[in-house]
PDB file of C-alpha atoms in Angstrom:
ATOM      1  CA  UNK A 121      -3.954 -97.481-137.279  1.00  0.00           C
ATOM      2  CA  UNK A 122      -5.956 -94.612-136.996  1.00  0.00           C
ATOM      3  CA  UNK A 123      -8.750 -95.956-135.191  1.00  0.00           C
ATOM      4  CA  UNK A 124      -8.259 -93.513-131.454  1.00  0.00           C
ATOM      5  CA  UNK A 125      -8.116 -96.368-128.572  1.00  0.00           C
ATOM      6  CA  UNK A 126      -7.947 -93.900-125.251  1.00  0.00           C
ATOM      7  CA  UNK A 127      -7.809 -89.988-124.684  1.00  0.00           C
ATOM      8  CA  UNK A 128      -6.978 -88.039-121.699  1.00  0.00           C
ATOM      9  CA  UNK A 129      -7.273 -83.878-120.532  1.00  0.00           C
ATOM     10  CA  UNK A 130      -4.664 -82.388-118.708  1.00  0.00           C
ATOM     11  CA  UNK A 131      -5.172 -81.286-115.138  1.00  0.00           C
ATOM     12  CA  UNK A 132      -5.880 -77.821-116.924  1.00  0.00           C
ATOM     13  CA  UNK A 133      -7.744 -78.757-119.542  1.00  0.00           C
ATOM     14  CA  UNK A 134      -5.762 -76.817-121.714  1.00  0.00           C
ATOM     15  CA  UNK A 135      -4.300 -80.332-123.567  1.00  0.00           C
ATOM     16  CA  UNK A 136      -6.020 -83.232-124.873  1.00  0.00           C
ATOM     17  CA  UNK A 137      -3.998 -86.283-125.582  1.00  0.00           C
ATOM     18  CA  UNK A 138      -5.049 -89.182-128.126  1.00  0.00           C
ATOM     19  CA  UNK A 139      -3.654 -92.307-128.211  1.00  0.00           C
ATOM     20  CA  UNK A 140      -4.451 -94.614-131.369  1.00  0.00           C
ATOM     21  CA  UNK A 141      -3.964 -98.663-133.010  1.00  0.00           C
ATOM     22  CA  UNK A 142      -0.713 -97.500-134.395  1.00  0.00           C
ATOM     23  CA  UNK A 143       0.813 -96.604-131.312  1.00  0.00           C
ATOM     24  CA  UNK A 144       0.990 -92.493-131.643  1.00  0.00           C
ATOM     25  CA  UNK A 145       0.056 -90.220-129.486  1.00  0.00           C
ATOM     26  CA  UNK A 146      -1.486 -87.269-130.758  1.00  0.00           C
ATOM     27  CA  UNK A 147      -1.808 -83.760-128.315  1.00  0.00           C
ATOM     28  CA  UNK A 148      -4.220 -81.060-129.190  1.00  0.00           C
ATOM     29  CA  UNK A 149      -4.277 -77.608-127.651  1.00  0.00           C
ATOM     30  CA  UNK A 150      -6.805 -75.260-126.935  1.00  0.00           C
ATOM     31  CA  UNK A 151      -7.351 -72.352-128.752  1.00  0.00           C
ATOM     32  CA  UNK A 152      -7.239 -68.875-126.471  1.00  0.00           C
ATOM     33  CA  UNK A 153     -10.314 -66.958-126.557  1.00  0.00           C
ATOM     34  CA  UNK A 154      -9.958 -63.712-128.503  1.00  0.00           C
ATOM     35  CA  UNK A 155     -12.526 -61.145-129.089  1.00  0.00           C
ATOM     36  CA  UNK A 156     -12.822 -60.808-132.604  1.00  0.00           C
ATOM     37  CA  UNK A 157     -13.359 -64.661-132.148  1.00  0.00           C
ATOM     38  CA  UNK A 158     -14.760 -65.814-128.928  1.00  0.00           C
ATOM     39  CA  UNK A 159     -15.989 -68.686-130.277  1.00  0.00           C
ATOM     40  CA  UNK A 160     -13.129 -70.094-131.136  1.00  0.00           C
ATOM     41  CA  UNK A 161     -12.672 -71.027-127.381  1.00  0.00           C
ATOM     42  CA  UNK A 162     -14.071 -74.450-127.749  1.00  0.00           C
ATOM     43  CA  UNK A 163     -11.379 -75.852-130.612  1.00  0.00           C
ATOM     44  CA  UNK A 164      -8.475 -77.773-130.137  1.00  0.00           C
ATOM     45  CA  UNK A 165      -5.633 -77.763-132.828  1.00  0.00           C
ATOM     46  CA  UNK A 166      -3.121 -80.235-133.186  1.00  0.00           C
ATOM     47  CA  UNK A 167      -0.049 -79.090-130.280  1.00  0.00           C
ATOM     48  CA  UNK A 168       2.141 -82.092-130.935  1.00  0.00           C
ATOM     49  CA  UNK A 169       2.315 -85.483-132.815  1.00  0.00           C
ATOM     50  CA  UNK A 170       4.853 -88.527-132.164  1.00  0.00           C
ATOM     51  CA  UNK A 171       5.556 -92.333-132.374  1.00  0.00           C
ATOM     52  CA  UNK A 172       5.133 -93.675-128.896  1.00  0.00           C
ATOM     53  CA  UNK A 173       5.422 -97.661-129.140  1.00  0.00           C
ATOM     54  CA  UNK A 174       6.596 -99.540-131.761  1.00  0.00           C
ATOM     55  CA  UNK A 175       5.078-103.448-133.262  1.00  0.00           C
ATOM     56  CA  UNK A 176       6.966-105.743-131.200  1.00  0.00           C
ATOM     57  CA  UNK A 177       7.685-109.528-131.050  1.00  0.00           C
ATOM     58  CA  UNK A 178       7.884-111.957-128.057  1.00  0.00           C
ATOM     59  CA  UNK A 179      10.095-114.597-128.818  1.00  0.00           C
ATOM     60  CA  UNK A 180       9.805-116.279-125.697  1.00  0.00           C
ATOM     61  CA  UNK A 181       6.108-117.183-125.940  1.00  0.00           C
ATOM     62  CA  UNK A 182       5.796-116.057-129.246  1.00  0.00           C
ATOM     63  CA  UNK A 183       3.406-113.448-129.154  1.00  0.00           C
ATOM     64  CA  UNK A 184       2.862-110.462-131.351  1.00  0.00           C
ATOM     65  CA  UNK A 185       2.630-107.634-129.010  1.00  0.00           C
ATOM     66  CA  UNK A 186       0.729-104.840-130.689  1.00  0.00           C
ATOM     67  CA  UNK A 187       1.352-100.937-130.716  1.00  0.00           C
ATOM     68  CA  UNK A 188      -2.164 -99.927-129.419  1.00  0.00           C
ATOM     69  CA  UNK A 189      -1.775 -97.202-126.472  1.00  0.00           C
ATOM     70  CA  UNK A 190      -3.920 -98.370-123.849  1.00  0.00           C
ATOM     71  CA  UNK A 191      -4.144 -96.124-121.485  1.00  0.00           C
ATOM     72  CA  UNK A 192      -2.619 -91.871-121.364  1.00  0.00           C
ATOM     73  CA  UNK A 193      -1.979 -90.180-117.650  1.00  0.00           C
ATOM     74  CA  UNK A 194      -0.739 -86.657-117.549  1.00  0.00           C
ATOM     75  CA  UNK A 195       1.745 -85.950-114.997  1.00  0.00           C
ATOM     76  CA  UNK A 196       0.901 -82.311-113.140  1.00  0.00           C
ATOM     77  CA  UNK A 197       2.776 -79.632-114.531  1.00  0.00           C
ATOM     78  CA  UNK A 198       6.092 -78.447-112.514  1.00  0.00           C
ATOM     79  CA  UNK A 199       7.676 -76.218-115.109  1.00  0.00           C
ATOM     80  CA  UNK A 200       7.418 -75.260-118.490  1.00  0.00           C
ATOM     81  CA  UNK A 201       7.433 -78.834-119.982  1.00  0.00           C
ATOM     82  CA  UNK A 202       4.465 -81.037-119.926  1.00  0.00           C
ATOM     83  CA  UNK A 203       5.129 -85.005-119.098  1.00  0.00           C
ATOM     84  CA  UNK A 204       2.809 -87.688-119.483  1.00  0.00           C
ATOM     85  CA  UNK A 205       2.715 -91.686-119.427  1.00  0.00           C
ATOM     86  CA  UNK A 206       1.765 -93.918-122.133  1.00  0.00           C
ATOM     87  CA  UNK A 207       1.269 -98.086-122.344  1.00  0.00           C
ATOM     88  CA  UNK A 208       0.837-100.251-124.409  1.00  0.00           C
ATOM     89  CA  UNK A 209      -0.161-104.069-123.408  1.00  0.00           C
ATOM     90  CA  UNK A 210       3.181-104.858-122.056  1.00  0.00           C
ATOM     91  CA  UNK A 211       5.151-101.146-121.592  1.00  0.00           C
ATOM     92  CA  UNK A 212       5.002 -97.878-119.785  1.00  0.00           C
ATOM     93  CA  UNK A 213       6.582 -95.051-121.304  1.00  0.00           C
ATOM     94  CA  UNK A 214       7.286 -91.793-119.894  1.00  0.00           C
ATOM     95  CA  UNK A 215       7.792 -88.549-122.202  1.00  0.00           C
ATOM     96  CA  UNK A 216       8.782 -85.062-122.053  1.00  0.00           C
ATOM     97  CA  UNK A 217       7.016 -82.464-124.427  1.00  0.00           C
ATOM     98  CA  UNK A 218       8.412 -79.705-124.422  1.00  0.00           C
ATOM     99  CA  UNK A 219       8.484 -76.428-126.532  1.00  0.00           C
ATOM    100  CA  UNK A 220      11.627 -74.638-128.365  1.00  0.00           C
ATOM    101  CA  UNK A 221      11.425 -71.039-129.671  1.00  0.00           C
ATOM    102  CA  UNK A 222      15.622 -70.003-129.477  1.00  0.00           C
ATOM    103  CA  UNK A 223      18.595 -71.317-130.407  1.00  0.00           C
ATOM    104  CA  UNK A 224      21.867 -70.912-129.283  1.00  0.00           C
ATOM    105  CA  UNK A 225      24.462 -69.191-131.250  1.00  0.00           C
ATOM    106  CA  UNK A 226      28.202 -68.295-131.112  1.00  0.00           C
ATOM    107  CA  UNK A 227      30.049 -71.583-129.467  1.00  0.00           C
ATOM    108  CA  UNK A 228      34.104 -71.420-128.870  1.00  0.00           C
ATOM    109  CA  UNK A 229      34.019 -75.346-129.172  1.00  0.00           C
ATOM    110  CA  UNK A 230      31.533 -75.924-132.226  1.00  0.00           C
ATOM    111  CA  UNK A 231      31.035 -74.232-135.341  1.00  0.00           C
ATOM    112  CA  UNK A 232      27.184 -73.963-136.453  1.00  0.00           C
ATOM    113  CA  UNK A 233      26.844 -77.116-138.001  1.00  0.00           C
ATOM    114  CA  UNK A 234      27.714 -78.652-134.623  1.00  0.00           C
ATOM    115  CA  UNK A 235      31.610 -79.989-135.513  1.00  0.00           C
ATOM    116  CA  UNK A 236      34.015 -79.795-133.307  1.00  0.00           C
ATOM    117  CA  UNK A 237      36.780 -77.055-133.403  1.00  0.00           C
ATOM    118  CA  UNK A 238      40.274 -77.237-133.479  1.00  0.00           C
ATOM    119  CA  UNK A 239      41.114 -75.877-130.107  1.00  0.00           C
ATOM    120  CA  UNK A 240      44.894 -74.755-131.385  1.00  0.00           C
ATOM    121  CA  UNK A 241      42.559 -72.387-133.961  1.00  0.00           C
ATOM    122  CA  UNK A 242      40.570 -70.921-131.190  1.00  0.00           C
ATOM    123  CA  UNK A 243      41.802 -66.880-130.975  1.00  0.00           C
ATOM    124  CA  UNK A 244      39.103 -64.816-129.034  1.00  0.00           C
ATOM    125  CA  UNK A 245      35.994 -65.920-126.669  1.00  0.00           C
ATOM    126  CA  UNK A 246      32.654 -65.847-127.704  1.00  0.00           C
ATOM    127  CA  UNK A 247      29.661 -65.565-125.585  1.00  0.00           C
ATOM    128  CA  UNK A 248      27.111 -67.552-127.017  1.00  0.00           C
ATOM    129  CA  UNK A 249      23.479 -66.086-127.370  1.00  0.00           C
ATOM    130  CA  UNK A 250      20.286 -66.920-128.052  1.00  0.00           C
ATOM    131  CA  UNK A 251      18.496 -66.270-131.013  1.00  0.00           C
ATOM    132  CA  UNK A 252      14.337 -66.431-131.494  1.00  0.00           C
ATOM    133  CA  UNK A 253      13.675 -69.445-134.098  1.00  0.00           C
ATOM    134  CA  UNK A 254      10.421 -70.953-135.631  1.00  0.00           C
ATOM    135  CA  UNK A 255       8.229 -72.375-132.245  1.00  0.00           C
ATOM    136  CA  UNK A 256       8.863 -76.419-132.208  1.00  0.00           C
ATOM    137  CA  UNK A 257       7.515 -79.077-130.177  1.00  0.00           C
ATOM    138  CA  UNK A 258       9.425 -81.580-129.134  1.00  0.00           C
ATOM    139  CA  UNK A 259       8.465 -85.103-127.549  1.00  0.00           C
ATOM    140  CA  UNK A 260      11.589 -86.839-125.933  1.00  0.00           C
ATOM    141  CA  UNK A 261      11.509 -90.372-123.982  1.00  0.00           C
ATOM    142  CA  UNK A 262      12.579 -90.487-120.403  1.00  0.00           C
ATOM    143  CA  UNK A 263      12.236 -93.352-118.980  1.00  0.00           C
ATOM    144  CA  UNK A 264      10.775 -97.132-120.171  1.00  0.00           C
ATOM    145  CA  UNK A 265       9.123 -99.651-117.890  1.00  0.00           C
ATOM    146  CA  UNK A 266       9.247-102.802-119.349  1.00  0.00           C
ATOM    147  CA  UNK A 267       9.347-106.703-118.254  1.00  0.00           C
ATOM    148  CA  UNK A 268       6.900-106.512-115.405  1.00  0.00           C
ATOM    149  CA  UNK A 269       3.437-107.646-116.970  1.00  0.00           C
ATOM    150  CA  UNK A 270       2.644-111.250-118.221  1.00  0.00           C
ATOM    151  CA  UNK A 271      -0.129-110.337-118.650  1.00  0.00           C
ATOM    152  CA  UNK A 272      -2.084-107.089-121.210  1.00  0.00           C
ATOM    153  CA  UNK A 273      -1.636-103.758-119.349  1.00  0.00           C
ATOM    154  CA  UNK A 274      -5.439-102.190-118.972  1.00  0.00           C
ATOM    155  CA  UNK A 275      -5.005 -98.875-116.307  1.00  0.00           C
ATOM    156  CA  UNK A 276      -2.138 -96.652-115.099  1.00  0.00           C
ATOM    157  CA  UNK A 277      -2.569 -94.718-112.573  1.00  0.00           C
ATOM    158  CA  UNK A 278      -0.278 -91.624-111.207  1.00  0.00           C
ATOM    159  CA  UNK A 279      -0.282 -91.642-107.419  1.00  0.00           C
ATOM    160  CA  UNK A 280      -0.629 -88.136-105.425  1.00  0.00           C
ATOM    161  CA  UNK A 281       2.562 -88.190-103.820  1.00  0.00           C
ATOM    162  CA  UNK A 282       3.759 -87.883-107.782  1.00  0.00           C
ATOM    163  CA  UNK A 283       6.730 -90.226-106.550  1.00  0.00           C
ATOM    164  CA  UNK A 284       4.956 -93.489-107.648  1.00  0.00           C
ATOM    165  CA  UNK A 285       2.190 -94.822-110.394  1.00  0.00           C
ATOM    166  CA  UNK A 286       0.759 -98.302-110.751  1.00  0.00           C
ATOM    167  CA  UNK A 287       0.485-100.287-113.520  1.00  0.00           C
ATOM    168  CA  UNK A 288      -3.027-102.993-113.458  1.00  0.00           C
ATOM    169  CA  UNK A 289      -2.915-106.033-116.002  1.00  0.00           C
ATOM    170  CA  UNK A 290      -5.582-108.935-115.847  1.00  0.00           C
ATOM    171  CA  UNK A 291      -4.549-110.292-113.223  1.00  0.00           C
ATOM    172  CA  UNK A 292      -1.501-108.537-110.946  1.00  0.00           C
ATOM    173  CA  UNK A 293      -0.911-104.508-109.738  1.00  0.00           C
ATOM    174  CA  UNK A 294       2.640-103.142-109.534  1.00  0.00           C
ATOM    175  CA  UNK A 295       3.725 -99.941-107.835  1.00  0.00           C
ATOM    176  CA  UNK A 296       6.896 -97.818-109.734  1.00  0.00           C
ATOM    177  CA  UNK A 297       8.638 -94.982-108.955  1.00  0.00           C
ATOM    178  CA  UNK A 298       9.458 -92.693-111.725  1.00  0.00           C
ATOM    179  CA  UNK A 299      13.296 -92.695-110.912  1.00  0.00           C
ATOM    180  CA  UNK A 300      13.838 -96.677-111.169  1.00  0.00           C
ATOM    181  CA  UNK A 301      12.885 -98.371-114.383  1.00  0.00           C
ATOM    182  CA  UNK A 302      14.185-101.998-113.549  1.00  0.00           C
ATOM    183  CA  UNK A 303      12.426-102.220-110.210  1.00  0.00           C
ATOM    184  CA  UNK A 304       8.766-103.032-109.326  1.00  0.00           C
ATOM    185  CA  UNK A 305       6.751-103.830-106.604  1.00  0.00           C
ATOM    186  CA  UNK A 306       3.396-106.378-106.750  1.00  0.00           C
ATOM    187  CA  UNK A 307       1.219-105.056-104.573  1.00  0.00           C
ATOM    188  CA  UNK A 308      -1.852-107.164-105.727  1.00  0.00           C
ATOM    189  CA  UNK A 309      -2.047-110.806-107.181  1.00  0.00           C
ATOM    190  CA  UNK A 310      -5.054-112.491-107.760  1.00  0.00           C
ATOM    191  CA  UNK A 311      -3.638-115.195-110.067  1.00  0.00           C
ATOM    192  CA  UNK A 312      -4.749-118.571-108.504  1.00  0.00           C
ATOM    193  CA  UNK A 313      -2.172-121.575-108.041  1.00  0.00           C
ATOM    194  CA  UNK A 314      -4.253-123.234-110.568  1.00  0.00           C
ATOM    195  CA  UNK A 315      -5.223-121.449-113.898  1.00  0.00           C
ATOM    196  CA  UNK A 316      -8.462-123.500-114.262  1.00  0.00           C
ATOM    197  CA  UNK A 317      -9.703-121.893-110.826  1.00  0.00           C
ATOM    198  CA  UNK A 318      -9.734-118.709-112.661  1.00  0.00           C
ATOM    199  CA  UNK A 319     -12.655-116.830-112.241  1.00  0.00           C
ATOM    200  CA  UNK A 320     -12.447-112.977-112.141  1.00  0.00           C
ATOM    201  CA  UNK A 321      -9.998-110.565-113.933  1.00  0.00           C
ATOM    202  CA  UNK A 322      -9.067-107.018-112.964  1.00  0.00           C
ATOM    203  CA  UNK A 323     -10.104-104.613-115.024  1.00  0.00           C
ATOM    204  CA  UNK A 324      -9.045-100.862-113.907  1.00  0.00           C
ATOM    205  CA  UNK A 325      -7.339 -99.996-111.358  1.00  0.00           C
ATOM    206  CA  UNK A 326      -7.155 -96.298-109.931  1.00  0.00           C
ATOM    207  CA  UNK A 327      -5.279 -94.375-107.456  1.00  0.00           C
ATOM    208  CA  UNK A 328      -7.108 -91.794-104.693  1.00  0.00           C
ATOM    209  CA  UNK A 329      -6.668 -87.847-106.282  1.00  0.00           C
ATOM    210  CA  UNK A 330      -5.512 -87.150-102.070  1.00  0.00           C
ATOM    211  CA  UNK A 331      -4.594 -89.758-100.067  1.00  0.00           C
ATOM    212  CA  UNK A 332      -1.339 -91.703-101.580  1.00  0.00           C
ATOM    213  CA  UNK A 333      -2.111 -94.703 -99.215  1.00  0.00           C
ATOM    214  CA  UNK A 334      -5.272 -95.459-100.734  1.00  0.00           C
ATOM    215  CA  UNK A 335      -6.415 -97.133-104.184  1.00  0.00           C
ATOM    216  CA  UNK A 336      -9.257 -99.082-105.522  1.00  0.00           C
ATOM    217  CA  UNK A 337      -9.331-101.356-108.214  1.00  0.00           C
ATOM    218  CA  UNK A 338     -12.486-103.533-110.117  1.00  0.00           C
ATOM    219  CA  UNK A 339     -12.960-106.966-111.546  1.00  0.00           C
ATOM    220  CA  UNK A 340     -14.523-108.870-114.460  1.00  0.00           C
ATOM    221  CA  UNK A 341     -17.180-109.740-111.343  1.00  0.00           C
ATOM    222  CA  UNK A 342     -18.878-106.275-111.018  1.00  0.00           C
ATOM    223  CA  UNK A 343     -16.919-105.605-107.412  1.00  0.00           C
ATOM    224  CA  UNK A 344     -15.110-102.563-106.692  1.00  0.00           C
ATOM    225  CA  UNK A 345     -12.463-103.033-103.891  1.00  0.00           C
ATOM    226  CA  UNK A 346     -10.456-100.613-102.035  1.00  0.00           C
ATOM    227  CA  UNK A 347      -6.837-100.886-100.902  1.00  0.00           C
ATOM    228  CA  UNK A 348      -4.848 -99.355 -98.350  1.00  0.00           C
ATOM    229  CA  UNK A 349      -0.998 -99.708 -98.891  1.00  0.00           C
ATOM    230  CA  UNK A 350      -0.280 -99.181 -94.772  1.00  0.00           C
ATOM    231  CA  UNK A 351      -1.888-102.404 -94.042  1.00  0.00           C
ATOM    232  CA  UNK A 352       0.601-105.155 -95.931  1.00  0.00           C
ATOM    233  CA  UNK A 353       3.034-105.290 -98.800  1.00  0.00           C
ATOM    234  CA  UNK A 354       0.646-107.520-100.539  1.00  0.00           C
ATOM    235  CA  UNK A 355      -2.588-105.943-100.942  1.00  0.00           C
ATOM    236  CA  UNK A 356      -4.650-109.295-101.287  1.00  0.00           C
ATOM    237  CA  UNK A 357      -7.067-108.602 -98.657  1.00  0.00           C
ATOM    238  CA  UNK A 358      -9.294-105.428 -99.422  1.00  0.00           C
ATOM    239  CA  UNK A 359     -10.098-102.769 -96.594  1.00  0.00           C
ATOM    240  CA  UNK A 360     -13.533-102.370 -97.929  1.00  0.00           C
TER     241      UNK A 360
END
């Protein structure tokens, strides 16, 4: 369970997330240079740990589908929380990590434990503050992409526009947006009408860093082929 299966910097290089067999995801952080010890640059200490996918069963075709993160993307960083996307062979997960160092104090509806007050014992107003607490990292789901692969998920890829990511199994591409989780699009098949005429997989599949229009995915053959997204739904035929 142990055994790491893919890791993946940040777009700073300030993170480094590990995914392993048993379906965590592990995120180190740099250590700031300091001068009494500048050579501490180069370490990376454990930021943040948590369960991303769970052992899972298929009843359907009974399969067992394992826990084993395939693939890590970081999203790029719009405030102070870090998110990034995680998949196993069948689900794409998207998480917030996120860091906690006060606590608010002094509620007119709760007590500190978190009950509920009786509002008929409520005499003054409180403002509530914030008080400084112990730093804690915490790694909260936010959205799950599920039931779109038959097949094992291999890439992810986040798309430019940060809008959309793709998702590449053996043998069929779909493009998501982040804000619908029940909703996919295929933008590439290659499964034949016959299963015996099978003859290539896909193997990665990758988005342009610029142009959102543009992707390239490769196959079990050794070719490389590039898609552009403005030419047809179905990107079957390759531009190059």
């Amino acid at each position: 369970a142990d055994i790491i299966s893919t890791v993946e910097f940040n777009h700073t290089g300030e993170l480094l997330a590990t995914g392993d067999k048993g379906g965590r995801v592990v995120i180190f952080q740099r250590e700031q240079e300091s001068k009494n010890q500048p050579h501490r640059r180069g370490e990376y200490n454990v930021y943040s740990t948590f369960q991303s996918h769970e052992p899972e069963f298929d009843y359907l075709k009974s399969l067992e589908i394992e826990e084993k993160i395939n693939k890590i993307r970081w999203l790029p960083q719009q405030n102070a929380a870090y998110f990034l996307l995680s998949t196993n062979d069948k689900t794409v997960k998207l998480w917030k990590v996120s860091e906690r160092d006060k606590r608010p104090e002094g509620y007119n509806l709760k007590d500190e434990d978190g009950r509920l007050r009786d509002p008929s014992m409520i005499t003054v107003l409180r403002v509530p503050v914030l008080r400084p607490m112990d730093l804690m990292v915490e790694a909260t789901p936010r959205r799950v992409f599920a039931n779109a692969h038959t097949y094992h998920i291999n890439s992810i890829s986040v798309n430019s526009d940060y809008e959309t990511y793709m998702s590449a199994d053996d043998l069929r591409i779909n493009l998501w947006n982040f804000e619908i989780t029940n909703q996919s699009f295929n933008i590439v098949d290659i499964k034949p009408a016959n299963m015996e005429e099978l003859t290539e997989v896909i193997t990665a599949a990758e988005f342009h860093p610029h142009h959102c229009n543009t992707f390239v995915y490769s196959s079990s053959k050794g070719t490389i082929r590039l898609c552009d997204m403005r030419t047809a739904a179905l990107c079957d035929r390759h531009a190059k």
